[in-house]
CSV table of C-alpha atoms and ligand atoms in Angstrom, one decimal:
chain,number,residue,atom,x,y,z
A,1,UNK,CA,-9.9,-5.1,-2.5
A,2,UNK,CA,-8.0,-3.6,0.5
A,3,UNK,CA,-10.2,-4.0,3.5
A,4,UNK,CA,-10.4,-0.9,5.4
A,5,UNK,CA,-9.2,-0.7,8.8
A,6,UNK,CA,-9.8,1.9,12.0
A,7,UNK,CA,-7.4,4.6,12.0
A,8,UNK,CA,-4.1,4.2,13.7
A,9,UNK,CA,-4.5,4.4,17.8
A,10,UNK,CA,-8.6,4.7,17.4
A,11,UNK,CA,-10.2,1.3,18.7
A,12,UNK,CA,-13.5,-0.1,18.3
A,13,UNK,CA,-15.4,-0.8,21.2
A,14,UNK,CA,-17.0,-4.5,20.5
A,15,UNK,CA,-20.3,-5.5,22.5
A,16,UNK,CA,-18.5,-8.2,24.5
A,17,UNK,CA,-16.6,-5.3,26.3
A,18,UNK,CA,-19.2,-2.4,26.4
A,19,UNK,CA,-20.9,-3.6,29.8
A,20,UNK,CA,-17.4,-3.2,31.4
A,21,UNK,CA,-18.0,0.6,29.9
A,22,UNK,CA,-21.4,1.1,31.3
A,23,UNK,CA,-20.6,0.1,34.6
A,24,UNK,CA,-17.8,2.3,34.7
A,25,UNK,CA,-19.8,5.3,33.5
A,26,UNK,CA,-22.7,4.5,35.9
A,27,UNK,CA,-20.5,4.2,38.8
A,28,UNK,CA,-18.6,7.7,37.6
A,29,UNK,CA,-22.4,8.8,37.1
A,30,UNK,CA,-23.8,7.9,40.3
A,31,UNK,CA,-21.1,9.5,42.5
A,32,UNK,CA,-20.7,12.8,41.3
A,33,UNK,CA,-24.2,12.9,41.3
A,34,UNK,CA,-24.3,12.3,44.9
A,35,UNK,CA,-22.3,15.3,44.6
A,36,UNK,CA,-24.6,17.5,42.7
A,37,UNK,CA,-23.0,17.5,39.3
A,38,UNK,CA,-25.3,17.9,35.9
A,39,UNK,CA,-23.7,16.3,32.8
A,40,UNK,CA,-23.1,18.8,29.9
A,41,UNK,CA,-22.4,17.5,26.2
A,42,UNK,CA,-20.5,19.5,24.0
A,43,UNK,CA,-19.3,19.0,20.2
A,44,UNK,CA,-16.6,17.4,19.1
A,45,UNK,CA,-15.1,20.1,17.0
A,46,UNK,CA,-14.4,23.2,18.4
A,47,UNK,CA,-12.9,26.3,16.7
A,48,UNK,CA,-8.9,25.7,17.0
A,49,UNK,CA,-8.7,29.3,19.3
A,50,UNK,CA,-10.7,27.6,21.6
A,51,UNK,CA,-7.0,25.2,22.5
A,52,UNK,CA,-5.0,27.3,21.7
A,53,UNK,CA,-5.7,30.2,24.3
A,54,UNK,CA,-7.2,27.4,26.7
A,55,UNK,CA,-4.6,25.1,26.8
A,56,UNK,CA,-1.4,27.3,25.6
A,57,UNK,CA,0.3,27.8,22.5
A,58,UNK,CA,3.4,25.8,23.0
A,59,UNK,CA,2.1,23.3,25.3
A,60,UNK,CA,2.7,19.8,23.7
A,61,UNK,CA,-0.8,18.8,22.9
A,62,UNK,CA,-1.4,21.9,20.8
A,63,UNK,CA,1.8,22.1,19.1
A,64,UNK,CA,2.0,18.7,18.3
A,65,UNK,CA,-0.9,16.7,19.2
A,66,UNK,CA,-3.9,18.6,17.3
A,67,UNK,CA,-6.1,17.0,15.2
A,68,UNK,CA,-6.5,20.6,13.3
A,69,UNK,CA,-7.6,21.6,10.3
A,70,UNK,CA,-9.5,23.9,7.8
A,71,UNK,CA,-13.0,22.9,6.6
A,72,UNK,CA,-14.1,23.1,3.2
A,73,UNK,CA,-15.7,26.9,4.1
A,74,UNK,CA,-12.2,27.5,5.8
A,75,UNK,CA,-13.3,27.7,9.3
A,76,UNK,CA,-9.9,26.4,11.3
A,77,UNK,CA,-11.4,23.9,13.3
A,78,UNK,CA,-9.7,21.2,16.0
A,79,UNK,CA,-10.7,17.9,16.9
A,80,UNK,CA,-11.0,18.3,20.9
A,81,UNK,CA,-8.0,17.3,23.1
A,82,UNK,CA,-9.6,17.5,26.8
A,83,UNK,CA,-13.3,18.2,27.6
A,84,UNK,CA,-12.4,21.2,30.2
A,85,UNK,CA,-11.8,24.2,27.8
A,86,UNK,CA,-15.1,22.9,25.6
A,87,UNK,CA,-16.9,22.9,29.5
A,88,UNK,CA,-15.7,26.6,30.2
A,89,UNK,CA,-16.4,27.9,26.8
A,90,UNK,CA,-20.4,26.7,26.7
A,91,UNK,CA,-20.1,28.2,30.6
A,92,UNK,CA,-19.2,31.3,29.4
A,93,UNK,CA,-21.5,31.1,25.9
A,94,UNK,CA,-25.1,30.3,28.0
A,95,UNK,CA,-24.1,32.9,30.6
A,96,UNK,CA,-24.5,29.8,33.1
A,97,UNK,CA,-22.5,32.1,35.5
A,98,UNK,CA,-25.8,34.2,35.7
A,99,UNK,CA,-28.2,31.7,36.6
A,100,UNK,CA,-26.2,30.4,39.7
A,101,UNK,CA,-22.9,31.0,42.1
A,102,UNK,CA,-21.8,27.4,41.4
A,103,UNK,CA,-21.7,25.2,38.8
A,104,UNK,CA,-21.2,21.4,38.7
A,105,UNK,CA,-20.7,19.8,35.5
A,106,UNK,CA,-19.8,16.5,34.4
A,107,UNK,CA,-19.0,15.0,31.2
A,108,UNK,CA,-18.0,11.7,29.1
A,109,UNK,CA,-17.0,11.2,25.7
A,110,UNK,CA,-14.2,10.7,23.2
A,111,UNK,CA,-10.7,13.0,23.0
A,112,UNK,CA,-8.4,13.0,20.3
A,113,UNK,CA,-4.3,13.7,20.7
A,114,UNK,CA,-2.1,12.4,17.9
A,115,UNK,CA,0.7,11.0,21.1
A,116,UNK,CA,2.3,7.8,20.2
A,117,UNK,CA,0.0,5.1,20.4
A,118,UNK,CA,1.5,2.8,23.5
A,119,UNK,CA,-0.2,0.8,26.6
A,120,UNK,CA,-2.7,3.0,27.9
A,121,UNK,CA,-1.6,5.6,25.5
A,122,UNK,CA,-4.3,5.9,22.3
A,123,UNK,CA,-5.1,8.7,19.5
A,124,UNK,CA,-8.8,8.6,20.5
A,125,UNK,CA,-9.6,8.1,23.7
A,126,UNK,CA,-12.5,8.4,26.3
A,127,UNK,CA,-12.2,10.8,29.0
A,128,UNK,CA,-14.7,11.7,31.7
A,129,UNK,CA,-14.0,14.6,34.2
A,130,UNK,CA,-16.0,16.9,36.7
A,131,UNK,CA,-15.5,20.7,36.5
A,132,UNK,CA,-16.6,22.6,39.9
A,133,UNK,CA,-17.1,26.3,38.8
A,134,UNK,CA,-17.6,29.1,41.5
A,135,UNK,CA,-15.7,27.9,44.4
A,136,UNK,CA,-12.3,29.2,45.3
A,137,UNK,CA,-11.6,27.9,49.0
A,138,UNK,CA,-9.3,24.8,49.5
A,139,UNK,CA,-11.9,22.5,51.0
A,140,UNK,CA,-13.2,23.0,47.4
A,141,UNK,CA,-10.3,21.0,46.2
A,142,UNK,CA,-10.1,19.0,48.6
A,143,UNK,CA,-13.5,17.7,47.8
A,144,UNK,CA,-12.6,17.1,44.6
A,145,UNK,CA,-9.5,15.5,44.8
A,146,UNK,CA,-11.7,13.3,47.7
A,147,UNK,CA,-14.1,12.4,45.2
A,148,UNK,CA,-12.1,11.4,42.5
A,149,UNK,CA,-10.4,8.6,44.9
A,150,UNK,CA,-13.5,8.0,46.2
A,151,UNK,CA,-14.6,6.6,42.3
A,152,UNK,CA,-11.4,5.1,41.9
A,153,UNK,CA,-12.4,2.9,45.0
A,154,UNK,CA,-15.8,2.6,43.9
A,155,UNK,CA,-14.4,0.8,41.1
A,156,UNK,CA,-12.2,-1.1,43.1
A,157,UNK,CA,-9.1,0.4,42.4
A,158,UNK,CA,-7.4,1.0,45.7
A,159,UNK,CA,-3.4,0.8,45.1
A,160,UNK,CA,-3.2,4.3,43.9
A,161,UNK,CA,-1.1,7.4,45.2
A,162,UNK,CA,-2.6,11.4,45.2
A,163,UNK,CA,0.6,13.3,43.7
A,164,UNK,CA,0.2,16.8,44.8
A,165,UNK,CA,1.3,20.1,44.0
A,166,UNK,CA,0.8,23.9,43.4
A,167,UNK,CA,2.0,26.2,40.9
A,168,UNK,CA,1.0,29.3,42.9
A,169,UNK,CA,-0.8,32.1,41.4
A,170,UNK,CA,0.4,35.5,38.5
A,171,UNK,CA,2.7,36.5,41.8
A,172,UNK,CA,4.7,33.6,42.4
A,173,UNK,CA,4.7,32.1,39.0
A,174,UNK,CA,6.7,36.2,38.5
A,175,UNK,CA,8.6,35.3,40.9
A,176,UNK,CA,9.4,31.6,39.9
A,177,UNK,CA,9.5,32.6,36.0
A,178,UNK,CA,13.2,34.6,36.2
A,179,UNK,CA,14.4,31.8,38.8
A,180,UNK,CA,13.7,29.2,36.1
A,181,UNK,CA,15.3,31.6,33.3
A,182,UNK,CA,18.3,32.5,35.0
A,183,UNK,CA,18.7,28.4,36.0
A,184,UNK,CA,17.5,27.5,32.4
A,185,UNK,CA,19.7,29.8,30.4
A,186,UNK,CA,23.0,28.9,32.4
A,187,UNK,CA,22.6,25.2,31.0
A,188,UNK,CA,20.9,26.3,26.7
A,189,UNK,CA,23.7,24.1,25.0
A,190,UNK,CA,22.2,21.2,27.3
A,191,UNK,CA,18.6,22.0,26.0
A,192,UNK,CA,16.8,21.1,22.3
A,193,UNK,CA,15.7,23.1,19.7
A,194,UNK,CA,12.0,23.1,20.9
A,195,UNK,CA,13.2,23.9,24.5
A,196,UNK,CA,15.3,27.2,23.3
A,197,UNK,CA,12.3,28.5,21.6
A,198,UNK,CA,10.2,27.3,25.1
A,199,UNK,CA,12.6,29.2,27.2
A,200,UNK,CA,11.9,32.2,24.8
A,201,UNK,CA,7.8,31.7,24.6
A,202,UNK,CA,7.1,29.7,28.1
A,203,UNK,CA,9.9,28.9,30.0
A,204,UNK,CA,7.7,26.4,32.2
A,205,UNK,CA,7.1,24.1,29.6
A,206,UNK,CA,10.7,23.6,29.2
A,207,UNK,CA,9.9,21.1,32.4
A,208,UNK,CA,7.5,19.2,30.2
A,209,UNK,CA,10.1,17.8,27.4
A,210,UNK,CA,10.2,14.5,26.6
A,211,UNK,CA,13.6,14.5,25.7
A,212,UNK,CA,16.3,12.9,28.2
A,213,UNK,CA,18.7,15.4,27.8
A,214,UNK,CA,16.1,18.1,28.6
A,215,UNK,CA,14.4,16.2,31.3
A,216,UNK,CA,17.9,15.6,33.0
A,217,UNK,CA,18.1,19.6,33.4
A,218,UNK,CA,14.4,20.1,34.3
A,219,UNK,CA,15.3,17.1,36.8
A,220,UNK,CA,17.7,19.8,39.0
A,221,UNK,CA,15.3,23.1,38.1
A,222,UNK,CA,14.1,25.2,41.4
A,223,UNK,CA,10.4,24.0,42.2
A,224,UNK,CA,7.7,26.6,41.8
A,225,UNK,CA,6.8,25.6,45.3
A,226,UNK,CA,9.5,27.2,47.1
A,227,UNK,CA,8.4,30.4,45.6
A,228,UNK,CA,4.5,30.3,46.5
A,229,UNK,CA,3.1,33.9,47.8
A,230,UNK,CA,1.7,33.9,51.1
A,231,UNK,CA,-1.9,33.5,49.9
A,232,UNK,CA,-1.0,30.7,47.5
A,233,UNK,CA,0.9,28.9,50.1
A,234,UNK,CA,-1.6,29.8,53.0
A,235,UNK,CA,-4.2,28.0,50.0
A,236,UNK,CA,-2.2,24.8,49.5
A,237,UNK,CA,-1.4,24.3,53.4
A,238,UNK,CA,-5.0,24.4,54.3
A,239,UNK,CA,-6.0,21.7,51.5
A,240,UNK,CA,-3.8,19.9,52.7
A,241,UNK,CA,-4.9,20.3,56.4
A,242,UNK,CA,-8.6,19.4,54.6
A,243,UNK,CA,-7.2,16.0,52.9
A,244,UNK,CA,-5.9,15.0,56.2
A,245,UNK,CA,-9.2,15.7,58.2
A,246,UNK,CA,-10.7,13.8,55.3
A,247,UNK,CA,-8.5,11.0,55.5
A,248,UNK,CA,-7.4,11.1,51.8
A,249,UNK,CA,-3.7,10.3,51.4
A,250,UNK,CA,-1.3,12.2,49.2
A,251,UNK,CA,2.2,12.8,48.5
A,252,UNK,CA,3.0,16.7,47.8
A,253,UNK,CA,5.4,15.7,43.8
A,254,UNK,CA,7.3,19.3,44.3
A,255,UNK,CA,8.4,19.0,40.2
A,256,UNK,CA,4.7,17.3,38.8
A,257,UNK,CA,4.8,19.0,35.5
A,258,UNK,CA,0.9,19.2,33.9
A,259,UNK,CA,0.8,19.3,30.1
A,260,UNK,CA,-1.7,22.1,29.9
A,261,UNK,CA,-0.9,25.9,30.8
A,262,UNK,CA,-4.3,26.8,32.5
A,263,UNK,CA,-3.3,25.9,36.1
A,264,UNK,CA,-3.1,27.7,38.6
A,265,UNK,CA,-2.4,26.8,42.4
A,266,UNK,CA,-3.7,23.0,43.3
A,267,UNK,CA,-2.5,20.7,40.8
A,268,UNK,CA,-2.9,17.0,40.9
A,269,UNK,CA,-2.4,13.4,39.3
A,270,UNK,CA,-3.7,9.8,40.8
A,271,UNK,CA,-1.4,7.0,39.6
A,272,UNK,CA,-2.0,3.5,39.5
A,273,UNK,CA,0.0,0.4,39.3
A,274,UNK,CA,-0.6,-2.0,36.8
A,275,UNK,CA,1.0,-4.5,35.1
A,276,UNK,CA,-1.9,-4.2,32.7
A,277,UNK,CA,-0.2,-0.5,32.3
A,278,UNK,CA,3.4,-0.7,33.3
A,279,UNK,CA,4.9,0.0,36.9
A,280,UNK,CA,3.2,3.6,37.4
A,281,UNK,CA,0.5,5.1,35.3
A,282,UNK,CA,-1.2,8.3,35.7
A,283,UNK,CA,-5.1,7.7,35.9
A,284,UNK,CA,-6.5,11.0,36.9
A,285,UNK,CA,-5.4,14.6,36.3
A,286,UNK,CA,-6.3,18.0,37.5
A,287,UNK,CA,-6.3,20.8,39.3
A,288,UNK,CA,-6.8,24.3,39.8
A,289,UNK,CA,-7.6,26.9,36.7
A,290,UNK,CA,-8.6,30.1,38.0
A,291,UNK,CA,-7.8,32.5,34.8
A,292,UNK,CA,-9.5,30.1,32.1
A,293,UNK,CA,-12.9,31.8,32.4
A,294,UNK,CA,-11.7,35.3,32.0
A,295,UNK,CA,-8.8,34.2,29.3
A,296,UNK,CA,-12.0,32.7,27.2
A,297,UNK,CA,-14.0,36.0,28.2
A,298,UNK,CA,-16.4,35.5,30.9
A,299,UNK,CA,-16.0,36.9,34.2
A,300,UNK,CA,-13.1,35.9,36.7
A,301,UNK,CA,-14.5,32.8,38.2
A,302,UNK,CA,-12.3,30.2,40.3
A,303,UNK,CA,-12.3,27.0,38.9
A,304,UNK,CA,-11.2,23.1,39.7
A,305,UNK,CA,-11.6,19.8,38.1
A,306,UNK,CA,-9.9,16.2,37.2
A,307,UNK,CA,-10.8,14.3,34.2
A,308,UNK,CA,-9.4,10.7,33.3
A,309,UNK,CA,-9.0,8.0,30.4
A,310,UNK,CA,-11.3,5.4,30.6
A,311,UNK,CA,-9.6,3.1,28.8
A,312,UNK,CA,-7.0,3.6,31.6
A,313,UNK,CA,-8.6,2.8,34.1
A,314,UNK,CA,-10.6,-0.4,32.1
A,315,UNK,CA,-7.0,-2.0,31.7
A,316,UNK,CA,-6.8,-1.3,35.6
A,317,UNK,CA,-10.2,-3.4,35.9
A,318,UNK,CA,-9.6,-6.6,34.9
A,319,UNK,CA,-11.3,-8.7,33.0
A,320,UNK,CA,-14.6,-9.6,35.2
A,321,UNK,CA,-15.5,-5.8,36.8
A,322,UNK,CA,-18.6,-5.7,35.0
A,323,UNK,CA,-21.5,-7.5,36.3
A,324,UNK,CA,-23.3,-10.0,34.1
A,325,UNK,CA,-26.6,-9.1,32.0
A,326,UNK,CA,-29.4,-11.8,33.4
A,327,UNK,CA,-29.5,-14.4,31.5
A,328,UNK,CA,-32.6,-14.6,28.7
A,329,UNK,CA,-35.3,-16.7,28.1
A,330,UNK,CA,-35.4,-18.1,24.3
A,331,UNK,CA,-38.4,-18.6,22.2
A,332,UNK,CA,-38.0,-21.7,19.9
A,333,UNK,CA,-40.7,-21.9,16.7
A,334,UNK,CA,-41.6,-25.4,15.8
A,335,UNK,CA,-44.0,-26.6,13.3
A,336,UNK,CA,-46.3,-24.8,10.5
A,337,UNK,CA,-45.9,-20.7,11.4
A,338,UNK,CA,-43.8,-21.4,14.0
A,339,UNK,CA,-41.1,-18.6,13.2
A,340,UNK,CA,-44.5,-15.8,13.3
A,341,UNK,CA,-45.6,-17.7,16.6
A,342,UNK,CA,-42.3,-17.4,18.3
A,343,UNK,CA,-41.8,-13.8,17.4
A,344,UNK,CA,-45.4,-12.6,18.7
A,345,UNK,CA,-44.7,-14.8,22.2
A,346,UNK,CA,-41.1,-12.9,22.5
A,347,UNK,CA,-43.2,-9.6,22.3
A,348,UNK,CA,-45.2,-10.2,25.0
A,349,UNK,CA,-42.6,-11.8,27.2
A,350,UNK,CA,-40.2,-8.3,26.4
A,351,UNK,CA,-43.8,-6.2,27.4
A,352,UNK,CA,-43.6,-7.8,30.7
A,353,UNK,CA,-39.9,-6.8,31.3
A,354,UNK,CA,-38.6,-10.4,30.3
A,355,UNK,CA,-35.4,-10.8,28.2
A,356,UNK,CA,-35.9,-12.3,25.4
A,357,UNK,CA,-34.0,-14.2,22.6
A,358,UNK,CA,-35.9,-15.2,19.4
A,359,UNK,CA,-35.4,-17.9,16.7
A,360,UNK,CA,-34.5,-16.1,13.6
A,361,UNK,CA,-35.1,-17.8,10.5
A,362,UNK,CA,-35.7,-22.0,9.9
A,363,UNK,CA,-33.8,-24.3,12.0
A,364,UNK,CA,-34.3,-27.6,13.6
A,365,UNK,CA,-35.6,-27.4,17.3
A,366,UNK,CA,-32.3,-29.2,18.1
A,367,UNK,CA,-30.4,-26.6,16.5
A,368,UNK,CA,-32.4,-24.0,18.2
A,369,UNK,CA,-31.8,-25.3,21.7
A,370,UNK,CA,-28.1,-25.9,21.1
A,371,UNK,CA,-27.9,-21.8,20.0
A,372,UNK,CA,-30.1,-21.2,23.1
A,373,UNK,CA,-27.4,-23.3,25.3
A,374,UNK,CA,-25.0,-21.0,23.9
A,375,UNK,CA,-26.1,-18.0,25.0
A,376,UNK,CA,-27.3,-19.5,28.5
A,377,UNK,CA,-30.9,-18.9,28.2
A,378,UNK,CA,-32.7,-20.0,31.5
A,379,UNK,CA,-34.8,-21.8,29.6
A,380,UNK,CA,-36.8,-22.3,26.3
A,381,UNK,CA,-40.3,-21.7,25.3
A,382,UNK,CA,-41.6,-24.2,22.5
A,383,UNK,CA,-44.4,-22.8,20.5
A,384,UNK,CA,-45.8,-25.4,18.9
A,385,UNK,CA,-49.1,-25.3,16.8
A,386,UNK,CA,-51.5,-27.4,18.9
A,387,UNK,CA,-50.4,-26.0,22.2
A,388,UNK,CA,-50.5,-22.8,20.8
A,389,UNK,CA,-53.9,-23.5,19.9
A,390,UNK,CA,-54.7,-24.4,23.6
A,391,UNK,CA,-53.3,-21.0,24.5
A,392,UNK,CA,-50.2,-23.0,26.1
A,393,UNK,CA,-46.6,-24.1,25.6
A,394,UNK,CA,-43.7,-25.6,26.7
A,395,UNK,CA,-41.4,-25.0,29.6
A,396,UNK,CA,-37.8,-26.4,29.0
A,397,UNK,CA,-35.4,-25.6,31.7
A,398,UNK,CA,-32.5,-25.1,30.6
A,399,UNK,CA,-30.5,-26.4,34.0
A,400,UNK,CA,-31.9,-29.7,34.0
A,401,UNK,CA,-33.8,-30.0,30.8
A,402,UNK,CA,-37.5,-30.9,32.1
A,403,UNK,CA,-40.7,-30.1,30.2
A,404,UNK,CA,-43.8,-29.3,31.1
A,405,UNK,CA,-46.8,-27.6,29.6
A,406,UNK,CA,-47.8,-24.1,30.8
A,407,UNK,CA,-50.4,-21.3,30.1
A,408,UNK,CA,-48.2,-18.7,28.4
A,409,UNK,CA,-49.3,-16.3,31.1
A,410,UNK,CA,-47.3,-18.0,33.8
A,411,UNK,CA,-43.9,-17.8,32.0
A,412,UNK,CA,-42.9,-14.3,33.1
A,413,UNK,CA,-43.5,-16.0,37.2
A,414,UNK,CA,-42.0,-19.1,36.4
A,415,UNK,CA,-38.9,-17.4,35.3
A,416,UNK,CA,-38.9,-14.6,37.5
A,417,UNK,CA,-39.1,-17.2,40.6
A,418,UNK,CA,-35.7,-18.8,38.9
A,419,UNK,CA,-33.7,-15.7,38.9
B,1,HAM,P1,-4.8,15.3,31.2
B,1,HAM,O1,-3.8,15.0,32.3
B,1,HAM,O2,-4.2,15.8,29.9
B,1,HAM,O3,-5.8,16.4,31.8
B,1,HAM,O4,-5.7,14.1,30.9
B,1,HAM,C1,-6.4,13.4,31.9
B,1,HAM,C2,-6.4,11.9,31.8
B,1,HAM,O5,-6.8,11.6,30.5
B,1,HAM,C3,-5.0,11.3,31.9
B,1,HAM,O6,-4.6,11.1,33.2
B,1,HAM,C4,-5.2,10.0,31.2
B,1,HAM,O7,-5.9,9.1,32.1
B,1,HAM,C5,-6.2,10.3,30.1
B,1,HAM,N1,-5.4,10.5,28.8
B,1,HAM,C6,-4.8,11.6,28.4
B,1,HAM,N2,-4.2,11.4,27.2
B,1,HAM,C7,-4.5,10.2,26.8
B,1,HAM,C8,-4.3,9.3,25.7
B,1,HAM,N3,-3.6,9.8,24.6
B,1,HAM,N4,-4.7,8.0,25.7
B,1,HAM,C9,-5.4,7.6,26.8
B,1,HAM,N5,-5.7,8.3,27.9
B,1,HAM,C10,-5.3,9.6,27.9
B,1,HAM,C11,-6.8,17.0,31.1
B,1,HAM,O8,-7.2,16.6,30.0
B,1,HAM,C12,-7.5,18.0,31.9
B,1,HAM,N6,-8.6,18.5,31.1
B,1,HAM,C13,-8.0,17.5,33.2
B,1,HAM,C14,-8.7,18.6,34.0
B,1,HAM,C15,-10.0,18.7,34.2
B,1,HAM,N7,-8.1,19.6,34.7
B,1,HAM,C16,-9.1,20.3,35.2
B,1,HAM,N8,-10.2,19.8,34.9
């Protein structure tokens, strides 16, 4: 028969490389807790609207990239892209707004975007991110753009670079809107298929193709930023005047395209190098989505966050990031009921906090110590029948392979004074 296999660009997580996942997670936890942030869970499936007026019609990821489809009662439903439109929309739908003037919210969990599978690149993928919902002044990005390097060195990922940009507010995206056209429209015959419809729908997008020919045109397109309105470009200069005072290097990336239409103002990216990754890849994105609140139907509300792939920033780890489990105690059964012995002894060792491997099934005690080697078990409990009887066993240390009889109720101090 065929064996099965995982879907195309969705990856199993094995149990040798899950503690390199929780210590990720806790360290992401534990700082934007210092923060203040409250993780929120959210489904999986959302109704396909949700993307569509969220992210943008003819972005990329919801043209293209959508796991979407109808359900058997014909709901059209979508398999989520990003976590921040899912965020904003339980926001809005548990009136959070009304209970107080900011919200932080974090989250962690699986994406789905049918890209390309590539290095880094996958078609499910982990993503956690931080949404900061109430505050509109640029030390509010700053902060955020602050803490997201300050995880990335948490992690131990220090050879990065801030990219940084702004895409203005309604005014100057006007005002950039027919400088695009008019530049876009003198070069059409350069442009593809997708792009001409773009230029008709959203000409901005035009600068997110992934075609060379296209790119090479978006490569010589005005920038937004020399048409910022005074307030957006009063905004950016003083986050940058905030990053400075904090200490957080960036580079302002004048063309930094993001894939999703919901920005506004701030945008950023984090790259890293890696050759785990290629020469440059991006780590963290975000920035700046004022109009997404109202757009989903909740009041205006200012809005920034980031969110990145874990699995990105795993192959930026290395192998030996996470730190070891301690090592377990084994309990070896020997003799008539020696299995049952073992089992009850492992209980009451795991009662009082002890790790604790068991014998499973019949096996020589030779064997038993050789599968107790293998997993580097500190050491070995015998339960044999007559010690057991004498409300004792035997102490094998694993390092140097000495015995001696003990009470059982000295084990837990015996190993705990090894540790
Ligand atoms: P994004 O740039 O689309 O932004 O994704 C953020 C990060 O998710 C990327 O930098 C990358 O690390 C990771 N990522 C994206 N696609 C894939 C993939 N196919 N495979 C592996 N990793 C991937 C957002 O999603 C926004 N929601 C970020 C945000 C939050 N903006 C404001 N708040």
């Amino acid at each position: 028969m065929n064996q099965l296999r995982s879907v195309k660009g969705m990856h199993d997580v094995l149990p040798e490389e899950t503690p390199r996942w929780h210590f990720l997670e806790d360290t992401f936890r534990h700082l934007v807790g210092l923060y203040g942030y409250r993780e929120i869970r959210t489904p999986v499936l959302e109704p396909l609207e949700l993307f569509v007026r969220g992210i943008g019609e003819a972005t990329d990821i919801v043209e293209k990239e959508m796991y979407a489809f109808e359900d058997k009662g014909g709901d059209r439903l979508a398999l989520r892209p990003e976590g921040t439109a899912s965020v904003i929309r339980a926001f809005i739908q548990h009136g959070l707004h009304a209970q107080e003037p900011v919200s932080k919210l974090y989250y962690i969990g699986p994406m789905f975007r049918r890209e390309r599978p590539a290095k880094g690149r996958f078609r499910q993928f982990y993503q956690a991110g931080a949404e900061l919902i109430g505050a509109a002044e640029p030390a509010a990005d700053a902060e955020i753009i602050d803490m997201a390097t300050r995880f990335l060195k948490a992690l131990g990922i220090a050879d990065v670079s801030v990219q940084l940009s702004s895409l203005g507010d309604r005014e100057s995206r006007m005002a950039y809107r027919g400088a695009l056209v008019e530049f876009l429209e003198k070069r059409r015959e350069e442009l593809c298929g997708d792009c001409l419809r773009r230029l008709e729908v959203n000409p901005l997008r035009v600068l997110d193709c992934k075609i060379e020919a296209c790119k090479a045109v978006a490569s010589g397109a005005p920038s937004v930023m020399d048409y910022l309105s005074g307030d957006a470009a009063r905004h950016f200069a003083d986050l940058r005047g905030a990053l400075e005072r904090f200490g957080t290097p960036y580079e302002v990336a004048p063309r930094m395209v993001r894939g999703l239409d919901y920005y506004t103002r701030t945008i950023f990216e984090i790259q890293g190098r890696s050759e785990a990754l290629g020469a440059q890849a991006t780590l963290v994105g975000g920035g700046r989505y004022d109009g997404l609140v109202s757009e989903l139907g909740g009041p205006p509300t200012p809005t920034i966050g980031f969110a990145f792939g874990i699995e990105r920033l795993l192959m930026m780890l290395g192998k030996s990031a996470a730190p070891a489990p301690g090592r377990p105690v084994f309990v070896a059964g020997v003799g008539d009921g020696g299995v049952g012995r073992a089992h009850d002894i492992a209980r009451s060792l795991r009662a009082a906090g002890c790790r604790t491997e068991v014998a499973y099934g019949t096996a020589s005690l030779k064997s038993q110590l050789k599968r107790a080697d293998r997993i580097g078990a500190l050491g070995v409990v015998i339960a044999g029948e007559d010690e057991a009887a004498r409300g004792c066993v035997t102490w094998r240390d694993m390092r140097d392979g000495a015995q001696i009889e003990l009470p059982l109720s000295e084990i837990v101090a015996r190993v705990e004074a090894m540790r």
